[in-house]
Coordinates of C-alpha atoms in Angstrom, one line a residue:
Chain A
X1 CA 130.9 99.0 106.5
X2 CA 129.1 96.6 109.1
X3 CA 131.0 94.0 111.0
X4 CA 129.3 91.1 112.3
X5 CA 130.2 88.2 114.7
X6 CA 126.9 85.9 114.7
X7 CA 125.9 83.9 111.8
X8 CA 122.5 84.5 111.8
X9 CA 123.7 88.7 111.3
X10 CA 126.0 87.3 108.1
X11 CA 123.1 85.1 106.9
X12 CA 120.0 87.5 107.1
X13 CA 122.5 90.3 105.1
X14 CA 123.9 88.0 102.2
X15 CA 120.2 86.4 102.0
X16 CA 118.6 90.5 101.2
X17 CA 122.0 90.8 99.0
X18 CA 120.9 88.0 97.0
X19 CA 117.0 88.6 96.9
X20 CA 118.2 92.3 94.9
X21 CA 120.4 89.8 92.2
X22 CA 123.5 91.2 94.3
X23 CA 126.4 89.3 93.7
X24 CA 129.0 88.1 96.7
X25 CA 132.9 88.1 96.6
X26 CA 134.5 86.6 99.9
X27 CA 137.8 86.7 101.0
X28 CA 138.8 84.1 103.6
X29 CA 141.4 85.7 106.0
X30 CA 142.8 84.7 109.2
X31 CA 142.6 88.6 109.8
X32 CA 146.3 90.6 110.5
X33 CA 145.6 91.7 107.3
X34 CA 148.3 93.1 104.6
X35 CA 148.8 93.9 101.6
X36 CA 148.5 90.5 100.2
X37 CA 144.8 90.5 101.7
X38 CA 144.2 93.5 100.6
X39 CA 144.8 92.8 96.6
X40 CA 142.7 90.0 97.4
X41 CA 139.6 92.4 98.3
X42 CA 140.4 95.0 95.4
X43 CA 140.4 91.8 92.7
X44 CA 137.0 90.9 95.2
X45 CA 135.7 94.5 94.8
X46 CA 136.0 94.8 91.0
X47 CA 134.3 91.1 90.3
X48 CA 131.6 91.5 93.0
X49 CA 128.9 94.1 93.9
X50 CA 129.3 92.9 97.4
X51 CA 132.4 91.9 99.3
X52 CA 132.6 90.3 102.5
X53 CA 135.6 89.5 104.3
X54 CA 135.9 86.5 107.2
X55 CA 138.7 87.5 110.3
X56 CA 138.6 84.0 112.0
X57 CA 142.1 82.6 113.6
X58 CA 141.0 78.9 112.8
X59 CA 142.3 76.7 116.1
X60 CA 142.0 73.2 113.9
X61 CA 144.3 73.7 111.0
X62 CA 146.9 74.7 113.6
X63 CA 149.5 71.6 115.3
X64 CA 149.4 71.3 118.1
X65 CA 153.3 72.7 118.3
X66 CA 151.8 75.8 116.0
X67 CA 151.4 79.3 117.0
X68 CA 147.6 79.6 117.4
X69 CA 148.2 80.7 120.4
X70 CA 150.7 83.9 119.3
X71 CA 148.5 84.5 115.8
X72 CA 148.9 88.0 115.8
X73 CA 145.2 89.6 115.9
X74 CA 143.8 93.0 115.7
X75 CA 140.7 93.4 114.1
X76 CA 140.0 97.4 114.8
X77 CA 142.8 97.6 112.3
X78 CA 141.7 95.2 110.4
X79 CA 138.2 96.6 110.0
X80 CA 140.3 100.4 109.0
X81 CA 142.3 98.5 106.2
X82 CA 138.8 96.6 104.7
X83 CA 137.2 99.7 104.9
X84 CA 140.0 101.7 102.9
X85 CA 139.9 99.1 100.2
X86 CA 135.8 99.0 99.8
X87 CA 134.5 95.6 101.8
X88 CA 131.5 95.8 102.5
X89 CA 131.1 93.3 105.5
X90 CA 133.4 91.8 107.9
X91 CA 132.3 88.7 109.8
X92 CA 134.3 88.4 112.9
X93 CA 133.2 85.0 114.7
X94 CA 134.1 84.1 118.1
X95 CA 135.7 80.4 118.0
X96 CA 132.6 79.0 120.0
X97 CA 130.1 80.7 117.1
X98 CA 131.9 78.7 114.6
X99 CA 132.5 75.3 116.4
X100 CA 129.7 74.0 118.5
X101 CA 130.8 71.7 121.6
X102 CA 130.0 68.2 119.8
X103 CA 131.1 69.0 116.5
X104 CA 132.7 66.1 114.8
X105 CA 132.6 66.6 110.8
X106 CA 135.5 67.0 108.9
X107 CA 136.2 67.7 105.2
X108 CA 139.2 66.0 103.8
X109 CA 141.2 65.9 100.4
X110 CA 143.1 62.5 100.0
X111 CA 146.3 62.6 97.8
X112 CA 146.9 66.3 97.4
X113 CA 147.4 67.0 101.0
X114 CA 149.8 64.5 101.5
X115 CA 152.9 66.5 99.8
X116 CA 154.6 69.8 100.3
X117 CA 152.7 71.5 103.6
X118 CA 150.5 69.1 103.8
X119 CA 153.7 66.0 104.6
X120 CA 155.2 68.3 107.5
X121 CA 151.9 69.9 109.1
X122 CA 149.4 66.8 109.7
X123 CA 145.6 67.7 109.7
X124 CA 145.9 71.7 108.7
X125 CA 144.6 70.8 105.1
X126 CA 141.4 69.0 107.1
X127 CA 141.4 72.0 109.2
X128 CA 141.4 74.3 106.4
X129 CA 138.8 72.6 103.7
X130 CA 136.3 72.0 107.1
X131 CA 136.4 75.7 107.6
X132 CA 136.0 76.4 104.3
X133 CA 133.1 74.2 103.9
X134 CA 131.2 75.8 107.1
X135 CA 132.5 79.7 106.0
X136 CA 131.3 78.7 102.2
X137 CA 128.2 77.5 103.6
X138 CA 127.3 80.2 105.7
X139 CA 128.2 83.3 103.5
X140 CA 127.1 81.5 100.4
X141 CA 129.3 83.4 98.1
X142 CA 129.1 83.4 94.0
X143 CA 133.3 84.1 94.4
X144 CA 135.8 83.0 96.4
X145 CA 139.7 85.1 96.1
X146 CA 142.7 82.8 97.7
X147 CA 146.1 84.1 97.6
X148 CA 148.9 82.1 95.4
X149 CA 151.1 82.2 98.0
X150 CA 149.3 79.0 99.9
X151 CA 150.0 77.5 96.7
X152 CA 149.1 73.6 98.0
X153 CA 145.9 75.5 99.5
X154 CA 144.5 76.8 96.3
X155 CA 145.2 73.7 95.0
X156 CA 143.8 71.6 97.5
X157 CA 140.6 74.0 97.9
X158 CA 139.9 74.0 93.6
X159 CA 140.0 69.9 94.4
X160 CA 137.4 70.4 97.0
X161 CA 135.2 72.7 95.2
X162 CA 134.9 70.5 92.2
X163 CA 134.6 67.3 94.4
X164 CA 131.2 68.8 96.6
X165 CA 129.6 70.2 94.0
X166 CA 130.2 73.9 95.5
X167 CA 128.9 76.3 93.3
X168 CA 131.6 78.9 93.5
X169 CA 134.1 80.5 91.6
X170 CA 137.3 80.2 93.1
X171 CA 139.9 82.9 92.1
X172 CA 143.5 83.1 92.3
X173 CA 145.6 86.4 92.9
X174 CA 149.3 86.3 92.2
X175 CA 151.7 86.5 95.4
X176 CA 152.3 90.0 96.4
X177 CA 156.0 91.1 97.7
X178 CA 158.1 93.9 99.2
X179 CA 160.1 95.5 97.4
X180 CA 163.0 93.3 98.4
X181 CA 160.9 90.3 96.9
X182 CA 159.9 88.9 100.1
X183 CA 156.4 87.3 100.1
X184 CA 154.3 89.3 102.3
X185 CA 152.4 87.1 105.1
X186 CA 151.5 88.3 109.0
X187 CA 154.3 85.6 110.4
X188 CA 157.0 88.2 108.4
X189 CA 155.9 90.2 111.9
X190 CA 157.7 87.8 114.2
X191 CA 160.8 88.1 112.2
X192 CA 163.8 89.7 114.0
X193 CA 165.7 92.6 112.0
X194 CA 168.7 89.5 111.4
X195 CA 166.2 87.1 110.5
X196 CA 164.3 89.8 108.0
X197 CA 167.2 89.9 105.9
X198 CA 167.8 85.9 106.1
X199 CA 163.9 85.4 105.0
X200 CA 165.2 87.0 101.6
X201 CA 166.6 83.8 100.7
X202 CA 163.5 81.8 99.9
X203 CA 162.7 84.7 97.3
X204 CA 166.5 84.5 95.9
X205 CA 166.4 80.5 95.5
X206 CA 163.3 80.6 93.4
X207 CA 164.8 83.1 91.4
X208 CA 167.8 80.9 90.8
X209 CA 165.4 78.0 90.0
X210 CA 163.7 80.3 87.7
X211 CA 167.1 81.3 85.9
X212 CA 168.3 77.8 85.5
X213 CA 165.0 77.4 83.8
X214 CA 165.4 80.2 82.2
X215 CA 168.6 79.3 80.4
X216 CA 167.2 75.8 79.4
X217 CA 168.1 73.8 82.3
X218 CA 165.8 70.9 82.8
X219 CA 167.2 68.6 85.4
X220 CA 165.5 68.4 88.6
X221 CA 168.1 67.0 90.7
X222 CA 170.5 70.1 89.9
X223 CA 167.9 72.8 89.9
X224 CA 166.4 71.3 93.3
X225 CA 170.4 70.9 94.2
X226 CA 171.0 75.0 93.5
X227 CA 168.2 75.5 95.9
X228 CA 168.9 74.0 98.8
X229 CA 172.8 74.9 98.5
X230 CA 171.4 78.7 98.4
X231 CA 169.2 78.1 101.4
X232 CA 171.7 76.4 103.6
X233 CA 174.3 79.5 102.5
X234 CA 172.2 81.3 105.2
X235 CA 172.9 80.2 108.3
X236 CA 169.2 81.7 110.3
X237 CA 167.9 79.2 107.6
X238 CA 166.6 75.5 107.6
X239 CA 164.8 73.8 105.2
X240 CA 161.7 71.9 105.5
X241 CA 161.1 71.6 102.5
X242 CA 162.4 72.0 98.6
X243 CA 160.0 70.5 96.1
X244 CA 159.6 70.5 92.6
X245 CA 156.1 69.4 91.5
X246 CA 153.3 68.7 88.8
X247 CA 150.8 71.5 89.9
X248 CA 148.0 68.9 89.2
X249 CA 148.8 66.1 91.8
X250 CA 151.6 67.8 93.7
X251 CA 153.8 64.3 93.1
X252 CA 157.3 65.1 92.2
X253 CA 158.2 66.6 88.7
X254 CA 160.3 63.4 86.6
X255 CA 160.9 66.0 83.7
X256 CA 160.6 69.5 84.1
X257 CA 157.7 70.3 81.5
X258 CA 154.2 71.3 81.8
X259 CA 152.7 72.8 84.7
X260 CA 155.6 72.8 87.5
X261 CA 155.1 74.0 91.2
X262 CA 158.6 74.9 92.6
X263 CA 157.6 75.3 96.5
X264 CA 159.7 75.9 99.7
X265 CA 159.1 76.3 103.9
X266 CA 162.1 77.3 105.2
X267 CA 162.3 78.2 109.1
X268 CA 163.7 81.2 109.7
X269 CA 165.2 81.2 113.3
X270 CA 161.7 80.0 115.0
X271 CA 159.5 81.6 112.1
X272 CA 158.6 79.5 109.2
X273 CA 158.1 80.6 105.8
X274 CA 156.5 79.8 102.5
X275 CA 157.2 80.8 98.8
X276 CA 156.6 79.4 95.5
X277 CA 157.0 79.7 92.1
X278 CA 154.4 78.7 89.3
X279 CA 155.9 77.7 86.3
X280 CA 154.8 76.4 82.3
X281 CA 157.3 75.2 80.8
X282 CA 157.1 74.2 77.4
X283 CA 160.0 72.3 76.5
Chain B
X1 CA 107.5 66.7 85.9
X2 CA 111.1 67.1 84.3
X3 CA 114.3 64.7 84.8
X4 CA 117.2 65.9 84.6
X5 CA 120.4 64.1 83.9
X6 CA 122.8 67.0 84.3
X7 CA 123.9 68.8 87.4
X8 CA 124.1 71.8 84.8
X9 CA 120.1 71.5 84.2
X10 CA 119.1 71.2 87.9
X11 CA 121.3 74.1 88.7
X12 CA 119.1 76.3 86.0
X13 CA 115.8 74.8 87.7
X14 CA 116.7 75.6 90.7
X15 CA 118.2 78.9 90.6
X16 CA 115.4 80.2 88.5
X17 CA 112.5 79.0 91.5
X18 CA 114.7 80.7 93.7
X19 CA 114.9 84.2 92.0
X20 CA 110.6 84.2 91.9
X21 CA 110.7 83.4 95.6
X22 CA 110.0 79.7 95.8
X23 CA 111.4 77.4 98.3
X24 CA 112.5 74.1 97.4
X25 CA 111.8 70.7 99.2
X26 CA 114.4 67.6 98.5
X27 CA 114.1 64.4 98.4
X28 CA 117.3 62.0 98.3
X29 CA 116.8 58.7 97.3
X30 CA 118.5 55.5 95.5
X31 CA 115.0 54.8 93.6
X32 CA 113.2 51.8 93.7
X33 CA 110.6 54.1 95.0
X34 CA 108.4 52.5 97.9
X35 CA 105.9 54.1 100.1
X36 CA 108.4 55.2 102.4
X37 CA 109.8 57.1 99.9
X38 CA 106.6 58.4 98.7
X39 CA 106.0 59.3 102.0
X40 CA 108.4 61.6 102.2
X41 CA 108.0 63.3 99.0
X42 CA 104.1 64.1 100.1
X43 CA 106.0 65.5 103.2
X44 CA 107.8 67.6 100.9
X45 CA 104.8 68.2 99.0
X46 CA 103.1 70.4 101.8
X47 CA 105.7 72.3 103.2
X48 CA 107.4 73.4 99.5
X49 CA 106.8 75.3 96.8
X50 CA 109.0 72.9 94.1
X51 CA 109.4 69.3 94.6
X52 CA 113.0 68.3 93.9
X53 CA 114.0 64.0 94.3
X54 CA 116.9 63.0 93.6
X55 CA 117.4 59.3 92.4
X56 CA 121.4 58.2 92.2
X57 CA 122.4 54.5 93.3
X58 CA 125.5 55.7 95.4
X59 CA 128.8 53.6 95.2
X60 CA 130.5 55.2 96.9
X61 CA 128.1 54.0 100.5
X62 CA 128.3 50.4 99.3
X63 CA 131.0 47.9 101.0
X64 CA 132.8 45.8 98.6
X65 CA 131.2 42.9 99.5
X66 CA 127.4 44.5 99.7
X67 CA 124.7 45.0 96.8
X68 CA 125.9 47.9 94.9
X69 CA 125.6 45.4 91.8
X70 CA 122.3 44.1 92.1
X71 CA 120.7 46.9 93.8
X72 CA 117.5 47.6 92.4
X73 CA 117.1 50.3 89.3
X74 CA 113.6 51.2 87.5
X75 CA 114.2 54.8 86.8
X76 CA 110.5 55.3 84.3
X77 CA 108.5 52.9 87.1
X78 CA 110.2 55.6 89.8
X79 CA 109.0 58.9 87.7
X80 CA 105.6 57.4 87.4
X81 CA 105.4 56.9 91.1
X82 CA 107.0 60.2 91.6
X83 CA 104.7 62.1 89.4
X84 CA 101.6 60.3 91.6
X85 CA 103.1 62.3 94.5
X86 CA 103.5 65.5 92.9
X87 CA 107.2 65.8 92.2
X88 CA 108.2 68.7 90.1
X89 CA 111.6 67.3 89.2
X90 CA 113.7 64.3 89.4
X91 CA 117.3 64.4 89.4
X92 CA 118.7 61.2 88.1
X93 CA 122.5 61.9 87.3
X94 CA 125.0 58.9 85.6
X95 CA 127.6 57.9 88.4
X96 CA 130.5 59.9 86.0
X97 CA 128.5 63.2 86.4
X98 CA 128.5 62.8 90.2
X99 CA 132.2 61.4 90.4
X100 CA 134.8 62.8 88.1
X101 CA 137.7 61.0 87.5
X102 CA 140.5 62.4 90.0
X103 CA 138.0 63.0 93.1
X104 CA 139.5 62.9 96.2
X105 CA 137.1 64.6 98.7
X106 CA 135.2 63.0 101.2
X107 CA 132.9 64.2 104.2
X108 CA 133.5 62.5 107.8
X109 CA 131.3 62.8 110.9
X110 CA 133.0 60.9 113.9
X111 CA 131.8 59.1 116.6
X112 CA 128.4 58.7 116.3
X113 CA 129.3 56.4 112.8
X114 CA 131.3 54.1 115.1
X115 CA 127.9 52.5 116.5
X116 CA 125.3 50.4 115.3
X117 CA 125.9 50.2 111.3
X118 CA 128.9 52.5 111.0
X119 CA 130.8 49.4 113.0
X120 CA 129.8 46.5 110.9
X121 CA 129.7 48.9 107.5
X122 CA 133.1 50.4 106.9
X123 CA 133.1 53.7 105.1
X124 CA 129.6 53.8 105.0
X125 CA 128.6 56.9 106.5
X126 CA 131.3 58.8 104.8
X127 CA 130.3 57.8 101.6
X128 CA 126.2 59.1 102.9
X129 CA 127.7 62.1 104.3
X130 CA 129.5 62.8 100.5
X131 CA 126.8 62.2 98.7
X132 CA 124.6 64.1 100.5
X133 CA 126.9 67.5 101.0
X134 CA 127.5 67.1 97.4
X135 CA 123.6 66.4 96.5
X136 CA 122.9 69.6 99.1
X137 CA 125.2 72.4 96.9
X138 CA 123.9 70.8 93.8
X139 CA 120.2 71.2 94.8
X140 CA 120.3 73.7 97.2
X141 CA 117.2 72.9 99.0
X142 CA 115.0 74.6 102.2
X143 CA 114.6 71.8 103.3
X144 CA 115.7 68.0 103.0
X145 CA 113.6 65.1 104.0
X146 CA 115.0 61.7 105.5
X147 CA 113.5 58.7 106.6
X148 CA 113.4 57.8 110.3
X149 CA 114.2 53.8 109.5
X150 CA 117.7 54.8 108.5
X151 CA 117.9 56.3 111.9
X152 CA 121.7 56.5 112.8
X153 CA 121.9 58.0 108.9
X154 CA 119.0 60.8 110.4
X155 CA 121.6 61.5 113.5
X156 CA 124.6 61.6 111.1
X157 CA 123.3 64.1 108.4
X158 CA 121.5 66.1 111.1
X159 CA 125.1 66.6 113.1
X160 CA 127.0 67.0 109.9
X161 CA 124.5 69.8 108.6
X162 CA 124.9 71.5 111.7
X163 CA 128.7 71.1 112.3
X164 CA 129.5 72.0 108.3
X165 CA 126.9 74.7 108.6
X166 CA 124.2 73.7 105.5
X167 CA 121.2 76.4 105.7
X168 CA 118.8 73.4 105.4
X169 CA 116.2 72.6 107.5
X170 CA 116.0 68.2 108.3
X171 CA 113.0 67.2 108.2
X172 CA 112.1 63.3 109.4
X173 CA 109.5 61.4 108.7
X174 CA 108.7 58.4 111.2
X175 CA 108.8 54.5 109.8
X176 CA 106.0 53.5 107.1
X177 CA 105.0 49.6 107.2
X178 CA 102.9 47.2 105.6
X179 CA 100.1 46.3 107.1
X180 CA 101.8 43.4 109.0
X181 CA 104.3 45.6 110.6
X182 CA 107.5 45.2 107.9
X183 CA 109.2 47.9 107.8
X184 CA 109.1 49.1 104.2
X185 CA 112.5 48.9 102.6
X186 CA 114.0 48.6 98.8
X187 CA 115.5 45.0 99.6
X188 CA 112.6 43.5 101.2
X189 CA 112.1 42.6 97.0
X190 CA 115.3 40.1 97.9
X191 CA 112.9 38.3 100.2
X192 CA 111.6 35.2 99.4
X193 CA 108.0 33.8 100.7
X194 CA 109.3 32.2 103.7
X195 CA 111.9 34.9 104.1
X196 CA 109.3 37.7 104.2
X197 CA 107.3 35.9 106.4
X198 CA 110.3 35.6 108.9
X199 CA 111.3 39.4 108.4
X200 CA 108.2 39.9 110.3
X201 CA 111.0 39.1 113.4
X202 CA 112.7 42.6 113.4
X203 CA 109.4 44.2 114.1
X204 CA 107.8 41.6 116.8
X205 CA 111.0 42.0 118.6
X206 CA 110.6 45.6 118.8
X207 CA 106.8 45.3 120.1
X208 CA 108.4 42.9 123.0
X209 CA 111.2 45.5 123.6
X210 CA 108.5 48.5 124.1
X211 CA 105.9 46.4 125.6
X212 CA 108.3 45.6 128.5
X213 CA 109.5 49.3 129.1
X214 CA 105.6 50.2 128.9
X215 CA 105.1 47.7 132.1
X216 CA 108.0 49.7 133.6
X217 CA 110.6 47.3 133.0
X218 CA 114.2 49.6 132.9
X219 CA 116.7 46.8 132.8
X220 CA 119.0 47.5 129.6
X221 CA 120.4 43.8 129.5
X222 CA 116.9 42.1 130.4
X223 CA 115.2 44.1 127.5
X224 CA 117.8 43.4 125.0
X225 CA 118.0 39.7 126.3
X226 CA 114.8 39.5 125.4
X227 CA 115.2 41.1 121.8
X228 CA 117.9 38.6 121.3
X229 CA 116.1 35.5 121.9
X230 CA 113.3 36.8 120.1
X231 CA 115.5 37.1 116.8
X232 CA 117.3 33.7 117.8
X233 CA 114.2 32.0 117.4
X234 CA 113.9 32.9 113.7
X235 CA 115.6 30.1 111.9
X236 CA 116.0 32.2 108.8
X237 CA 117.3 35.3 111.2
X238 CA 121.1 36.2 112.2
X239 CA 121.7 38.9 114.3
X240 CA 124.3 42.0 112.6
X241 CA 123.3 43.6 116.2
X242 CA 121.1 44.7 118.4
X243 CA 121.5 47.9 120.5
X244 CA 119.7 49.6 122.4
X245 CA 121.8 53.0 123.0
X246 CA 120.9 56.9 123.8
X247 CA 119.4 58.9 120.7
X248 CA 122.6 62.1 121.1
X249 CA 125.7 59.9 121.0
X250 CA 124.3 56.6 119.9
X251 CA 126.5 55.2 122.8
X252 CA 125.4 52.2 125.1
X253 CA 122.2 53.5 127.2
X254 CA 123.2 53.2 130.5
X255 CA 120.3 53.6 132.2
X256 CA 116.7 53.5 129.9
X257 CA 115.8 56.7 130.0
X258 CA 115.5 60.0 128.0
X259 CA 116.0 59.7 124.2
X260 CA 116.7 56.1 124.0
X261 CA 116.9 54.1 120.3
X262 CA 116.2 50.4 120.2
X263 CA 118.3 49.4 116.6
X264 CA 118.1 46.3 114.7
X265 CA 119.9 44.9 111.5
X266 CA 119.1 41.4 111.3
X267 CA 120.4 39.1 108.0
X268 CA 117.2 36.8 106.9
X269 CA 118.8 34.9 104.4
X270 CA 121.3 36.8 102.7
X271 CA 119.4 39.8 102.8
X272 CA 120.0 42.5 105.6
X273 CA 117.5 44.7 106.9
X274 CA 116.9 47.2 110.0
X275 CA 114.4 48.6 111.9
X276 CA 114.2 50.5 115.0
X277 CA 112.4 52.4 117.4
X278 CA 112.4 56.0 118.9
X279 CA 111.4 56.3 122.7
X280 CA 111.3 59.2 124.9
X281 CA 111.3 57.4 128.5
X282 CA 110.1 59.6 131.5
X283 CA 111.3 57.3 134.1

């Protein structure tokens, strides 16, 4: 397992992987890694006969009011975990190796970005698709793994793909939870032992959505309304958002048919939180 | 010499060259090949093993009110020219192969597209910038090859490939003229015979602006004064702009000194054209 922090070290290595007809999985992470990283790199190391793993804390797809500064980081575990699950590589950039002093492209995504996250946290989906771009770019993968759980990201980053021609296969892994069916992300860290047991509550709305749809209900109004009476039950919760969606333009679902997005963020005391629920509904 | 209509079929070209070692030279262009044009791809020619030109009329960098209509198309009179040079493939893809339906993606570099044409041609360079990243993962080149009369396009594409990280080397290949000092351009064919003769204005006014700072002269506003009149004595010339402005930022030189650009667009008729001129001033 090498890690590297220039690009030129990342370059010259993926270059000599693909002179030998190796093929390259990568696996974005913002590094903190868990378990939902981790599946990412075992789908990564069965598809791929190389896998290469980016730890970069991305300042621009953070608000200004956003935690980029608390991020947690700590990449000598991070490096332990890749190795135990077979990476190969982990490019660990410094924020100057990445951004150069008079850097002034962006990569933007009209339309999809405006809904859900995208409404609520203004340029992070520019933030996100411009480091995608430059990390695509530089590692020159033949896969790309994104977690489910950033829903509106995969979303937004199959747009982007398709629009500039990338020539990458993006692939989606399922959200992984604790046993109590909380998503796993790194900002479950900052969550008090109160404000654990609250976070439960995004889990047990979807599921709620999921049973009303379930048992054949079909109006959005009272699905959404079942929601957002079960998040507001908890009182460490507020909602920022509820939203019930077509998966292909993120506009709001009329009829509950086809492919339906059912997403939430919900703060949890300072913490926010997302969750979601992919659904095909046939009739 | 192959065209290829498909991005599907250039792919296959160029991923086989790559596998046997060869590097691949690219030449972007909107056809209606002229010896600028060819000029470039001869460039190409020496420094590549394959010889890749694109030709794609791009709406997407057109204004509303410009001549995406009427722009000039001879796709067998451009392979025949193409072949002269030594081009191994032309890429000449239908706009709905380029754009799907639902694309929503576009590629921004700020600042330096606020000057010169970026002010008076809205969206512009971010429809350049698209094109280009998208031509760039479709190709995949070594190296790409620009012409230095579009020279605020050279700056742009030069800082986006840096900032979005494209392993491509930028290669630029100074103005080619007709004998009279015109610089060669697709819509000097627009021109008519009193027309071409005043076009002739863009470059005399250049000669006046060097010939001054050769005799030492370092006064911005006198130099550009001078420019000015020069163009205003043109009946059949109006003025888009005239800047003279430093070659990093494309801001308002100061002071004339360093890496200074002296940039034209001047309307004869209803045609537009530019022109400019590099300088590296000592003192």
């Amino acid at each position: 397992m090498e890690v590297y922090h220039t690009i030129a070290e990342i370059r010259n290595f993926v270059r000599e992987q693909k002179i030998t007809g190796n093929s390259v999985g990568f696996v974005p992470t913002m590094g903190y890694l868990h378990q939902g990283h981790l599946t990412l790199m075992e789908e990564a190391r069965k598809e791929n006969d190389i896998v290469v793993v980016s730890i970069f804390v991305n300042p621009t797809q953070f608000g200004p009011d956003e935690d980029y500064g608390e991020y947690p980081r700590d990449l000598s575990r991070d490096v332990e975990l890749a190795t135990g699950v077979g990476v190969d590589v982990v490019f660990s950039p410094q924020t100057e190796e990445i951004y150069l002093p008079n850097s002034a492209t962006t990569v933007e995504v009209e339309g999809l970005t405006n809904h859900l996250c995208g409404a609520t946290r203004e340029g992070h989906f520019t933030g996100v698709c411009t480091i995608v771009s430059k990390l695509f770019n530089i590692i020159n993968p033949d896969r790309a793994y994104f977690g489910q759980k950033d829903a509106q990201q995969v979303l937004v980053i199959k747009r982007m793909v398709k629009d500039l021609n990338f020539d990458i296969d993006i692939v989606t892994v399922p959200i992984v939870r604790e046993k109590d069916g909380l998503a796993i992300s790194s900002r479950n860290k900052y969550l008090g032992q109160d404000e654990r047991e609250a976070a439960l509550v995004l889990y047990q709305a979807l599921q709620i959505a999921q049973n009303l749809i379930g048992s054949g209900e079909r109006d959005r109004d009272i699905i959404k309304q079942q929601l957002v009476e079960r998040i507001d039950r908890e009182p460490l919760a507020e909602i920022d958002y509820v939203d019930i969606v077509n998966q292909n333009n993120l506009e709001e679902a009329e009829e509950i048919k086809g492919e339906i997005l059912i997403a939430l963020a919900v703060y949890i005391g300072k913490t926010r939180l997302i969750d979601n629920l992919m659904l095909e509904v046939d009739k």
